[in-house]
Coordinates of C-alpha atoms and ligand atoms in Angstrom, one line a residue:
Chain A
M1 CA 88.7 102.4 -23.0
A2 CA 87.9 99.1 -24.7
Y3 CA 86.8 100.9 -27.8
F4 CA 90.0 103.0 -27.8
L5 CA 92.1 99.9 -27.5
Q6 CA 90.3 98.2 -30.4
Q7 CA 90.9 101.2 -32.6
L8 CA 94.5 101.2 -31.6
I9 CA 94.9 97.6 -32.8
N10 CA 93.1 98.4 -36.0
G11 CA 95.2 101.5 -36.6
V12 CA 98.5 99.8 -36.1
T13 CA 97.5 97.1 -38.5
L14 CA 96.6 99.6 -41.2
G15 CA 99.7 101.6 -40.4
S16 CA 101.9 98.6 -41.0
I17 CA 100.7 98.3 -44.5
Y18 CA 101.2 102.0 -45.2
G19 CA 104.6 101.9 -43.7
L20 CA 105.8 99.0 -45.9
I21 CA 104.7 101.0 -49.0
A22 CA 106.0 104.3 -47.7
I23 CA 109.6 102.8 -47.6
G24 CA 109.5 102.4 -51.3
Y25 CA 108.6 106.1 -51.9
T26 CA 111.2 107.3 -49.5
M27 CA 114.1 105.2 -50.8
V28 CA 113.6 106.1 -54.4
Y29 CA 113.3 109.8 -53.4
G30 CA 116.5 109.4 -51.3
I31 CA 118.6 108.0 -54.1
I32 CA 117.4 109.9 -57.2
G33 CA 115.3 112.7 -55.8
M34 CA 112.2 111.7 -57.6
I35 CA 108.7 110.8 -56.5
N36 CA 107.9 107.5 -58.0
F37 CA 104.2 108.0 -58.6
A38 CA 103.9 104.5 -60.0
H39 CA 104.9 102.9 -56.7
G40 CA 101.3 102.7 -55.5
D41 CA 100.5 100.8 -58.6
V42 CA 103.4 98.4 -58.1
F43 CA 101.8 97.7 -54.8
M44 CA 98.5 97.0 -56.6
V45 CA 100.3 94.7 -59.0
G46 CA 101.8 92.9 -56.0
A47 CA 98.3 92.3 -54.6
F48 CA 97.1 90.9 -57.9
I49 CA 100.1 88.6 -58.2
A50 CA 99.4 87.4 -54.7
L51 CA 95.8 86.7 -55.6
I52 CA 96.7 84.8 -58.7
A53 CA 99.3 82.8 -56.8
F54 CA 96.8 81.8 -54.2
L55 CA 94.3 80.6 -56.9
A56 CA 97.1 78.7 -58.7
L57 CA 98.3 77.0 -55.5
T58 CA 94.7 76.0 -54.7
T59 CA 94.4 74.5 -58.2
I60 CA 97.5 72.4 -57.8
G61 CA 96.3 71.3 -54.4
I62 CA 98.6 73.2 -52.0
T63 CA 96.1 74.2 -49.3
A64 CA 98.0 74.0 -46.1
V65 CA 97.7 77.6 -44.9
P66 CA 101.2 78.3 -43.6
L67 CA 102.9 76.8 -46.6
A68 CA 100.6 78.5 -49.1
L69 CA 101.2 81.9 -47.4
L70 CA 105.0 81.5 -47.5
L71 CA 105.0 80.4 -51.1
V72 CA 102.7 83.3 -52.1
L73 CA 104.8 85.7 -50.2
I74 CA 107.9 84.6 -52.1
I75 CA 106.2 84.5 -55.5
A76 CA 104.7 87.9 -55.0
M77 CA 107.9 89.5 -53.8
V78 CA 110.0 88.1 -56.6
L79 CA 107.6 88.8 -59.4
T80 CA 106.7 92.3 -58.2
A81 CA 110.4 93.1 -57.8
V82 CA 110.7 92.3 -61.5
W83 CA 108.0 94.8 -62.2
G84 CA 109.7 97.4 -60.1
W85 CA 113.0 96.8 -61.8
T86 CA 111.3 97.0 -65.3
V87 CA 109.6 100.3 -64.5
E88 CA 112.9 101.9 -63.5
R89 CA 114.6 100.4 -66.5
V90 CA 112.0 101.4 -69.1
A91 CA 110.6 104.6 -67.8
Y92 CA 113.2 106.3 -65.6
R93 CA 116.8 105.3 -66.5
P94 CA 116.7 106.7 -70.0
L95 CA 115.7 110.1 -68.6
R96 CA 118.3 110.1 -65.8
E97 CA 120.2 113.0 -67.2
S98 CA 117.2 114.8 -68.6
F99 CA 115.4 117.9 -67.1
R100 CA 114.0 117.5 -63.6
L101 CA 110.3 117.2 -64.5
A102 CA 110.8 114.5 -67.1
P103 CA 110.9 111.4 -64.7
L104 CA 108.0 112.8 -62.8
I105 CA 105.9 112.9 -66.0
T106 CA 106.9 109.4 -67.0
A107 CA 106.1 108.3 -63.4
I108 CA 102.6 109.5 -63.8
G109 CA 102.4 107.8 -67.2
M110 CA 103.8 104.6 -65.8
S111 CA 101.1 104.7 -63.1
I112 CA 98.3 105.0 -65.7
V113 CA 99.9 102.2 -67.8
L114 CA 100.0 99.8 -64.8
Q115 CA 96.4 100.6 -63.8
N116 CA 95.0 100.2 -67.3
F117 CA 97.0 97.1 -67.9
I118 CA 95.5 95.4 -64.8
Q119 CA 92.1 96.8 -65.7
I120 CA 92.3 95.2 -69.1
A121 CA 94.0 92.0 -68.1
Q122 CA 92.0 91.3 -64.9
G123 CA 88.8 93.3 -65.4
A124 CA 87.5 96.3 -63.7
R125 CA 85.4 94.6 -61.1
V126 CA 86.6 93.9 -57.5
K127 CA 88.3 90.5 -57.1
P128 CA 87.5 88.6 -53.9
L129 CA 89.6 86.1 -52.1
Q130 CA 88.0 83.7 -49.7
P131 CA 89.2 84.3 -46.1
I132 CA 92.4 82.4 -45.5
V133 CA 93.5 83.5 -42.1
T134 CA 90.5 83.4 -39.8
G135 CA 89.8 83.5 -36.1
G136 CA 91.3 85.6 -33.4
Y137 CA 91.5 86.3 -29.6
E138 CA 89.1 88.1 -27.4
L139 CA 91.4 90.1 -25.2
F140 CA 88.7 91.2 -22.7
H141 CA 85.3 92.8 -22.7
Q142 CA 83.7 95.8 -21.2
G143 CA 80.0 95.7 -21.0
S144 CA 78.8 94.4 -24.3
F145 CA 81.9 95.5 -26.2
S146 CA 84.8 93.1 -26.6
V147 CA 88.3 93.9 -27.7
I148 CA 89.4 91.4 -30.4
V149 CA 92.7 91.0 -32.0
S150 CA 92.2 88.8 -35.1
N151 CA 94.8 86.3 -36.3
I152 CA 95.2 88.2 -39.5
Q153 CA 96.0 91.4 -37.6
I154 CA 98.7 89.5 -35.6
L155 CA 100.0 88.1 -38.9
I156 CA 100.1 91.6 -40.5
V157 CA 101.9 93.2 -37.6
A158 CA 104.3 90.3 -37.1
T159 CA 105.2 90.1 -40.8
T160 CA 105.7 93.8 -41.0
V161 CA 108.0 93.8 -38.0
L162 CA 110.0 90.9 -39.3
V163 CA 110.3 92.2 -42.8
M164 CA 111.3 95.7 -41.7
G165 CA 113.8 94.2 -39.3
A166 CA 115.4 92.2 -42.1
F167 CA 115.4 95.2 -44.3
W168 CA 117.0 97.4 -41.6
L169 CA 119.8 94.9 -41.3
L170 CA 120.2 94.8 -45.0
I171 CA 120.6 98.6 -45.3
N172 CA 122.7 99.1 -42.2
R173 CA 124.8 96.0 -41.9
T174 CA 125.7 94.8 -45.4
E175 CA 128.0 96.0 -48.1
L176 CA 125.0 96.2 -50.4
G177 CA 123.2 98.5 -48.0
R178 CA 126.3 100.6 -47.5
A179 CA 126.6 101.1 -51.3
Q180 CA 122.9 102.0 -51.3
R181 CA 123.4 104.7 -48.7
A182 CA 126.5 105.9 -50.4
C183 CA 124.7 106.5 -53.6
E184 CA 122.1 108.4 -51.6
Q185 CA 124.6 110.7 -50.1
D186 CA 127.0 111.3 -53.1
R187 CA 126.5 109.4 -56.3
L188 CA 129.8 110.7 -57.9
M189 CA 131.9 109.7 -54.8
A190 CA 130.1 106.3 -54.7
A191 CA 131.1 105.8 -58.4
L192 CA 134.7 106.9 -57.6
S193 CA 134.7 104.3 -54.8
G194 CA 133.8 101.5 -57.3
V195 CA 130.1 101.3 -56.7
D196 CA 128.0 100.6 -59.8
V197 CA 125.5 103.4 -59.3
D198 CA 123.0 102.3 -62.0
R199 CA 122.9 98.8 -60.5
T200 CA 122.4 100.3 -57.0
I201 CA 119.5 102.4 -58.2
S202 CA 117.9 99.3 -59.8
L203 CA 118.4 97.5 -56.5
T204 CA 116.5 100.3 -54.7
F205 CA 113.5 99.8 -57.0
V206 CA 113.7 96.1 -56.5
L207 CA 113.7 96.4 -52.7
G208 CA 110.9 98.9 -52.7
A209 CA 108.8 96.8 -54.9
G210 CA 109.5 93.7 -52.8
L211 CA 108.2 95.5 -49.7
A212 CA 105.2 96.8 -51.7
A213 CA 104.5 93.2 -52.6
V214 CA 104.4 92.2 -48.9
A215 CA 102.0 95.1 -48.3
G216 CA 99.9 93.9 -51.3
L217 CA 99.6 90.4 -49.9
L218 CA 98.8 91.6 -46.4
Y219 CA 96.2 94.1 -47.9
L220 CA 94.6 91.2 -49.8
L221 CA 94.4 89.0 -46.8
Y222 CA 93.0 91.8 -44.6
Y223 CA 90.3 93.2 -46.8
G224 CA 89.6 90.2 -49.0
V225 CA 88.9 92.2 -52.1
I226 CA 91.2 94.2 -54.4
D227 CA 90.7 96.1 -57.7
F228 CA 92.9 97.9 -60.1
F229 CA 92.4 101.2 -58.4
I230 CA 93.7 100.4 -54.9
G231 CA 97.2 101.5 -55.9
F232 CA 96.1 105.1 -56.3
V233 CA 94.2 105.3 -53.0
V234 CA 96.6 103.4 -50.8
G235 CA 99.6 104.8 -52.7
I236 CA 98.6 108.4 -51.9
K237 CA 98.2 107.5 -48.2
A238 CA 101.6 105.8 -48.1
F239 CA 103.2 108.7 -49.9
T240 CA 101.6 111.1 -47.4
A241 CA 103.1 108.8 -44.7
A242 CA 106.6 109.1 -46.3
V243 CA 106.3 112.9 -46.3
F244 CA 104.9 112.9 -42.8
G245 CA 107.9 111.0 -41.5
G246 CA 110.4 113.0 -43.6
I247 CA 110.9 111.9 -47.1
G248 CA 114.3 110.2 -47.6
S249 CA 114.2 108.8 -44.1
I250 CA 113.5 105.1 -43.7
P251 CA 112.6 105.2 -40.0
G252 CA 110.5 108.2 -40.9
A253 CA 108.5 106.2 -43.5
M254 CA 107.8 103.5 -40.9
L255 CA 106.8 106.0 -38.3
G256 CA 104.7 108.1 -40.8
G257 CA 102.9 104.9 -41.9
L258 CA 102.0 104.1 -38.4
I259 CA 100.7 107.6 -37.7
I260 CA 98.7 107.9 -40.8
G261 CA 97.1 104.5 -40.1
L262 CA 96.2 105.6 -36.6
I263 CA 94.8 109.0 -37.6
E264 CA 92.7 107.5 -40.2
T265 CA 91.3 104.8 -37.9
F266 CA 90.7 107.0 -34.9
W267 CA 89.0 109.7 -37.0
S268 CA 86.7 107.1 -38.6
A269 CA 85.9 105.7 -35.2
Y270 CA 85.2 108.9 -33.3
F271 CA 84.1 111.4 -35.9
T272 CA 83.0 110.6 -39.5
I273 CA 84.3 108.0 -41.8
E274 CA 83.8 110.3 -44.8
Y275 CA 86.4 112.8 -43.6
K276 CA 89.1 110.4 -42.6
D277 CA 91.3 111.3 -45.6
V278 CA 90.8 115.0 -44.9
A279 CA 92.0 114.4 -41.3
A280 CA 95.1 112.6 -42.5
F281 CA 96.0 115.3 -45.0
S282 CA 95.2 118.1 -42.6
M283 CA 97.5 116.6 -40.0
L284 CA 100.2 116.4 -42.7
A285 CA 99.8 120.1 -43.5
I286 CA 100.0 121.0 -39.8
V287 CA 103.1 118.9 -39.3
L288 CA 104.8 120.4 -42.3
I289 CA 104.3 123.9 -40.9
F290 CA 106.2 123.0 -37.8
F291 CA 108.6 120.4 -39.3
P292 CA 109.1 121.4 -42.9
T293 CA 111.2 118.3 -43.6
G294 CA 108.8 115.9 -41.8
L295 CA 109.2 114.3 -38.4
L296 CA 112.5 112.5 -38.9
G297 CA 113.6 114.2 -42.1
R298 CA 116.9 116.0 -42.2
P299 CA 117.4 119.5 -43.4
E300 CA 118.7 119.9 -46.9
V301 CA 121.8 121.8 -45.9
E302 CA 124.5 119.8 -44.2
K303 CA 127.9 120.5 -42.9
V304 CA 130.3 119.0 -45.3
Chain B
M1 CA 162.2 103.2 -71.0
T2 CA 159.1 101.4 -69.6
A3 CA 155.6 102.4 -70.5
P4 CA 154.0 104.9 -68.2
L5 CA 151.4 103.7 -65.7
L6 CA 149.1 106.5 -66.8
A7 CA 149.2 108.6 -69.9
L8 CA 146.9 111.3 -71.2
D9 CA 147.3 111.7 -74.9
G10 CA 146.0 114.8 -76.5
V11 CA 143.0 115.0 -74.2
T12 CA 140.4 117.6 -75.0
V13 CA 137.4 117.7 -72.6
G14 CA 134.7 120.0 -71.5
Y15 CA 131.4 120.5 -69.7
G16 CA 128.7 120.7 -72.3
L17 CA 130.0 122.5 -75.4
L18 CA 132.6 124.5 -73.6
P19 CA 136.0 122.9 -73.8
V20 CA 138.1 123.2 -70.5
L21 CA 141.2 121.1 -71.3
H22 CA 142.9 121.5 -74.7
D23 CA 145.1 118.8 -76.1
V24 CA 146.5 117.8 -72.7
S25 CA 149.3 115.2 -72.6
L26 CA 151.0 113.9 -69.6
Q27 CA 152.6 110.8 -68.2
I28 CA 153.0 109.2 -64.8
R29 CA 155.4 106.4 -64.4
S30 CA 155.2 103.7 -61.7
G31 CA 156.6 104.8 -58.4
E32 CA 156.6 108.5 -59.2
I33 CA 155.1 111.4 -57.5
V34 CA 153.9 113.8 -60.2
C35 CA 152.3 117.1 -59.4
L36 CA 150.1 119.4 -61.5
I37 CA 150.1 123.1 -60.6
G38 CA 148.1 126.0 -62.0
A39 CA 146.0 128.9 -61.1
N40 CA 142.3 128.7 -60.0
G41 CA 140.2 127.5 -62.8
A42 CA 143.1 126.3 -64.9
G43 CA 141.5 122.8 -65.2
K44 CA 143.4 120.8 -62.6
T45 CA 140.4 119.2 -61.0
T46 CA 138.9 118.6 -64.4
T47 CA 142.1 116.7 -65.3
M48 CA 141.8 114.5 -62.2
M49 CA 138.1 113.8 -62.9
T50 CA 138.7 113.1 -66.5
I51 CA 141.0 110.3 -65.6
C52 CA 138.0 108.8 -63.7
G53 CA 135.7 109.3 -66.6
R54 CA 133.8 112.4 -65.4
P55 CA 133.6 114.2 -67.7
R56 CA 134.4 112.0 -70.7
V57 CA 137.1 113.0 -73.1
S58 CA 135.9 114.3 -76.4
H59 CA 139.2 113.8 -78.1
G60 CA 142.3 111.9 -77.1
Q61 CA 143.0 108.9 -74.9
V62 CA 143.5 108.1 -71.3
V63 CA 145.7 105.0 -71.1
F64 CA 146.2 103.1 -67.8
D65 CA 148.4 100.1 -67.6
G66 CA 148.3 99.7 -71.4
T67 CA 144.5 100.0 -71.9
D68 CA 142.5 102.9 -73.1
I69 CA 140.1 103.6 -70.2
S70 CA 138.6 106.8 -71.6
Q71 CA 135.2 105.1 -72.3
H72 CA 135.1 102.9 -69.2
P73 CA 132.4 103.6 -66.6
T74 CA 133.7 105.4 -63.6
H75 CA 133.2 102.5 -61.1
E76 CA 135.2 100.2 -63.4
I77 CA 138.0 102.7 -63.6
A78 CA 138.1 102.8 -59.8
R79 CA 138.2 99.0 -59.7
L80 CA 141.3 99.0 -61.9
G81 CA 143.0 100.6 -58.9
I82 CA 142.7 104.3 -59.5
C83 CA 141.7 105.8 -56.2
Q84 CA 140.9 109.5 -55.7
S85 CA 140.8 111.8 -52.8
P86 CA 138.7 114.4 -54.6
E87 CA 138.4 118.1 -54.4
G88 CA 136.1 119.1 -51.6
R89 CA 136.9 115.7 -49.9
R90 CA 133.4 114.3 -50.5
I91 CA 133.2 112.4 -47.2
F92 CA 130.0 110.4 -46.8
A93 CA 128.7 112.7 -44.1
R94 CA 126.0 110.4 -42.7
M95 CA 128.3 107.4 -42.5
T96 CA 130.8 106.8 -39.7
V97 CA 134.5 107.0 -40.2
M98 CA 134.7 103.3 -40.3
E99 CA 131.9 103.0 -42.9
N100 CA 133.7 105.6 -45.0
L101 CA 136.8 103.4 -44.9
Q102 CA 134.8 100.3 -45.7
M103 CA 133.5 102.2 -48.8
G104 CA 137.1 102.9 -49.8
A105 CA 137.9 99.2 -49.4
I106 CA 135.4 98.1 -52.1
V107 CA 137.9 98.4 -54.9
A108 CA 140.6 96.5 -52.9
N109 CA 138.3 93.5 -53.0
T110 CA 140.2 91.6 -50.4
P111 CA 138.0 90.9 -47.4
D112 CA 140.9 89.3 -45.7
G113 CA 143.1 92.3 -46.2
F114 CA 140.7 94.7 -44.6
E115 CA 142.0 94.5 -41.0
S116 CA 145.7 95.0 -42.0
D117 CA 144.8 97.8 -44.4
L118 CA 142.9 99.4 -41.6
A119 CA 145.8 99.1 -39.2
R120 CA 148.0 100.7 -41.8
V121 CA 145.8 103.8 -42.3
F122 CA 145.2 104.2 -38.6
A123 CA 149.0 104.1 -38.1
L124 CA 149.3 106.9 -40.6
F125 CA 146.4 108.9 -39.2
P126 CA 145.9 108.0 -35.5
R127 CA 143.2 110.7 -35.2
L128 CA 140.9 108.5 -37.3
A129 CA 141.2 105.6 -35.0
D130 CA 139.9 107.7 -32.1
R131 CA 137.1 108.9 -34.3
S132 CA 136.1 105.6 -36.0
N133 CA 132.5 105.6 -34.7
Q134 CA 131.9 109.2 -35.3
R135 CA 129.9 110.4 -38.4
G136 CA 132.0 111.8 -41.2
G137 CA 130.0 115.0 -41.3
T138 CA 131.0 115.9 -37.7
L139 CA 134.8 115.7 -38.3
S140 CA 136.9 118.8 -38.6
G141 CA 138.1 119.9 -42.0
G142 CA 141.6 118.5 -41.3
E143 CA 140.2 115.2 -40.1
Q144 CA 138.0 114.9 -43.1
Q145 CA 141.0 115.4 -45.4
M146 CA 142.8 112.7 -43.6
L147 CA 139.7 110.5 -43.9
A148 CA 139.5 111.2 -47.7
I149 CA 143.1 110.1 -48.2
A150 CA 142.7 107.1 -45.9
R151 CA 139.6 106.1 -47.7
A152 CA 141.5 106.2 -51.0
L153 CA 144.3 104.2 -49.5
M154 CA 141.9 101.5 -48.3
G155 CA 141.4 100.6 -52.0
R156 CA 145.0 99.5 -52.3
P157 CA 145.5 101.9 -55.2
K158 CA 147.9 101.4 -58.1
L159 CA 147.6 105.1 -58.7
L160 CA 146.6 107.5 -56.0
L161 CA 145.0 110.8 -57.1
L162 CA 145.1 113.6 -54.6
D163 CA 143.3 116.9 -55.4
E164 CA 144.5 119.7 -53.1
P165 CA 145.1 117.6 -50.0
S166 CA 146.3 120.7 -48.2
L167 CA 143.3 123.0 -48.9
G168 CA 142.3 124.9 -45.9
L169 CA 144.4 123.0 -43.4
A170 CA 146.8 124.3 -40.7
P171 CA 150.4 124.2 -41.7
L172 CA 151.2 121.5 -39.2
V173 CA 148.5 119.2 -40.6
V174 CA 149.7 120.0 -44.2
K175 CA 153.2 118.9 -43.2
Q176 CA 151.8 115.8 -41.7
I177 CA 149.9 114.9 -44.8
F178 CA 152.9 115.6 -47.1
E179 CA 155.1 113.4 -44.9
A180 CA 152.5 110.7 -45.2
I181 CA 152.5 111.0 -49.0
K182 CA 156.3 110.7 -49.0
E183 CA 156.2 107.7 -46.8
L184 CA 153.6 106.0 -49.0
N185 CA 155.6 106.7 -52.1
A186 CA 158.7 105.3 -50.5
Q187 CA 156.7 102.1 -50.1
G188 CA 156.1 102.1 -53.8
L189 CA 152.8 104.0 -54.3
T190 CA 152.4 106.1 -57.4
V191 CA 150.9 109.5 -56.7
F192 CA 149.4 112.2 -58.9
L193 CA 149.0 115.3 -56.9
V194 CA 147.2 118.6 -57.6
E195 CA 148.2 121.5 -55.4
Q196 CA 147.7 125.2 -54.9
N197 CA 150.5 125.0 -52.4
A198 CA 153.1 124.8 -55.3
F199 CA 156.2 125.1 -53.2
Y200 CA 155.6 122.1 -51.0
A201 CA 154.2 120.1 -53.9
L202 CA 157.2 120.7 -56.2
K203 CA 159.6 119.9 -53.3
L204 CA 157.9 116.6 -52.9
A205 CA 157.3 115.6 -56.5
N206 CA 159.7 113.9 -58.9
R207 CA 158.2 115.8 -61.8
G208 CA 155.7 118.5 -62.3
Y209 CA 153.4 120.0 -65.0
V210 CA 152.2 123.5 -65.1
M211 CA 148.7 124.2 -66.5
V212 CA 147.4 127.5 -67.8
N213 CA 143.9 127.9 -69.1
G214 CA 143.5 124.2 -69.8
R215 CA 146.8 123.7 -71.5
I216 CA 150.1 122.2 -70.3
T217 CA 152.6 125.0 -70.7
M218 CA 155.6 123.6 -68.9
T219 CA 157.1 120.4 -67.5
G220 CA 160.2 119.3 -65.7
T221 CA 161.5 117.8 -62.5
G222 CA 160.3 119.4 -59.3
D223 CA 163.6 121.2 -58.8
E224 CA 163.7 122.5 -62.3
L225 CA 160.3 124.0 -62.0
L226 CA 161.1 125.4 -58.6
A227 CA 164.1 127.1 -60.1
S228 CA 162.2 128.5 -63.1
E229 CA 161.7 132.2 -63.1
H230 CA 158.2 131.9 -64.6
V231 CA 157.0 129.4 -62.0
R232 CA 158.5 131.5 -59.2
E233 CA 156.7 134.6 -60.3
A234 CA 153.3 133.0 -61.1
Y235 CA 152.9 130.4 -58.4
L236 CA 155.5 131.0 -55.7
D237 CA 154.7 134.6 -55.2
G238 CA 155.1 135.3 -51.5
A239 CA 156.5 131.9 -51.0
T240 CA 159.4 133.1 -48.9
G241 CA 157.2 132.2 -45.9
P242 CA 157.1 128.5 -46.4
E243 CA 160.6 128.5 -47.8
E244 CA 162.0 129.9 -44.6
E245 CA 159.9 127.5 -42.6
V246 CA 161.2 124.5 -44.4
S247 CA 164.8 125.6 -44.4
I248 CA 164.5 125.8 -40.6
S249 CA 163.2 122.2 -40.3
Ligands
ATP401 N1 130.8 120.9 -63.5 C1 131.2 122.0 -64.2 N2 130.4 122.5 -65.2 C2 130.8 123.6 -66.0 N3 132.0 124.1 -65.9 C3 132.8 123.6 -65.0 C4 132.5 122.5 -64.1 N4 133.5 122.3 -63.3 C5 134.5 123.1 -63.7 N5 134.1 124.0 -64.7 C6 134.9 125.0 -65.3 O1 136.1 124.4 -65.8 C7 137.2 125.3 -65.6 C8 138.3 124.5 -64.8 O2 137.8 124.1 -63.6 P1 138.6 123.2 -62.6 O3 137.7 122.9 -61.4 O4 139.1 122.0 -63.3 O5 139.8 124.2 -62.1 P2 140.9 124.0 -61.1 O6 142.2 124.1 -61.7 O7 140.7 122.7 -60.3 O8 140.7 125.2 -60.1 P3 140.9 125.4 -58.5 O9 142.3 125.6 -58.3 O10 140.0 126.6 -58.2 O11 140.3 124.1 -57.9 C9 136.7 126.5 -64.8 O12 136.5 127.5 -65.7 C10 135.3 126.0 -64.3 O13 134.4 127.1 -64.2
MG402 MG1 140.3 122.2 -58.4

């Protein structure tokens, strides 16, 4: 029981990070029907920006942990959003009216460009960050095994809940969010209603990148090391999460992230760690057989 | 004579390489109801959409309020006050009725005016008030049509474009919608109307144009066109039904 609870805590933590990234995949798919394969790498760039920001803040003497975290969060979100915006502007927008596979190909190209750029600029070796958020609480113990929830886990889940809540309000309660949803449903009608569709698509990339930056920061704090390749590995998981939950659905992405995080953690804990990815992808295949559009996805055909 | 609110001057336009409209010219003056009639595939919807910049003209000009808008982006054309209830209604299916109306209000750009505009369209279409929290996709066809018109009105249009507002609706609802158009026009709204239902449309309109295969072949006042032998034969075939119905009312 204690072991199970511990894995649950670990799984939810990992799932939070996947969920934050999955939203970026799902939103871009929702609005322009394209899989943004570079999104995982935008997350990786976010993690690097966070790392550099930490080092820079330490150099200028800002070491109070809450303040440093807040500043790094803001810096990472803003700068990563600029990257997300640039990727869309440079690689996707010029091909908007092109054949369907074109943006997919540039997305893969963009992913390689970002990976190689970081590899050259930052080096190929893993980059460590000294632990910043330490400590935790022992919930209880059973025999020699104690269930621990660490402060970093609390921080990750709390930040995720907060950020997702704010994001939810933005999408569902503001004019900006309404315009975003309108473009998702009918771009031509949105334009006829006075919405600048290109600007809204840019905004979608900016929001997705901002959330990926939060995930990048949390990942960095949790694992303490990053390298130029994490975007690929984590990105594929988050993409799987988006498909699992129903690509195009924002609640689906959150739910999918959580489930993938849990499957991975529990599989590693009870079976073999080597096959944790196989477990996640197999579950995806099974779910897609019974729910072809994912758990919370909507069927393509609608009554109009 | 005052300059028209909207003028198409020698507009040629097409999808890809295939031209659909050939040298189309027409004018709509402030305060008028102008209607465009024609057979299926004549190019009526294309004319409406061309005004909004989709597709773009390849020759000619679209002049609104004195400026050539033929190269303006679609959302900027909308923000000038050209609001369309398009063919197929294009309701945002996963948004509520209220959210659809909020989308329409974007071009009005008067946050303070929203409540009063809302009250006005609800007075026009009370059905929508009852359904305001329902998703657009769950409305009936007639309700969606009302919503499409209401959404366009929320933008405080200078020019209202209506593409087949009567399509697929029960006669009673059609009558209701046409009465609403008349009422709005009496309050000063300029309307450009495309209709299959030529009889009603010409009755309602000040002037009309007839389109055949992407060309304007005829123009005149509503009554002139109604009286024309050609129009009667081509577009009012079997129109004795509605004619009788109207003469009773
Ligand atoms: N998106 C498009 N791509 C290619 N051709 C199109 C497109 N839309 C319309 N057309 C063609 O342009 C011509 C005019 O179509 P349009 O929709 O303007 O006719 P319409 O007068 O509105 O007809 P209806 O009364 O059936 O609505 C048709 O031959 C149609 O096939
Ligand atoms: Mg049409």
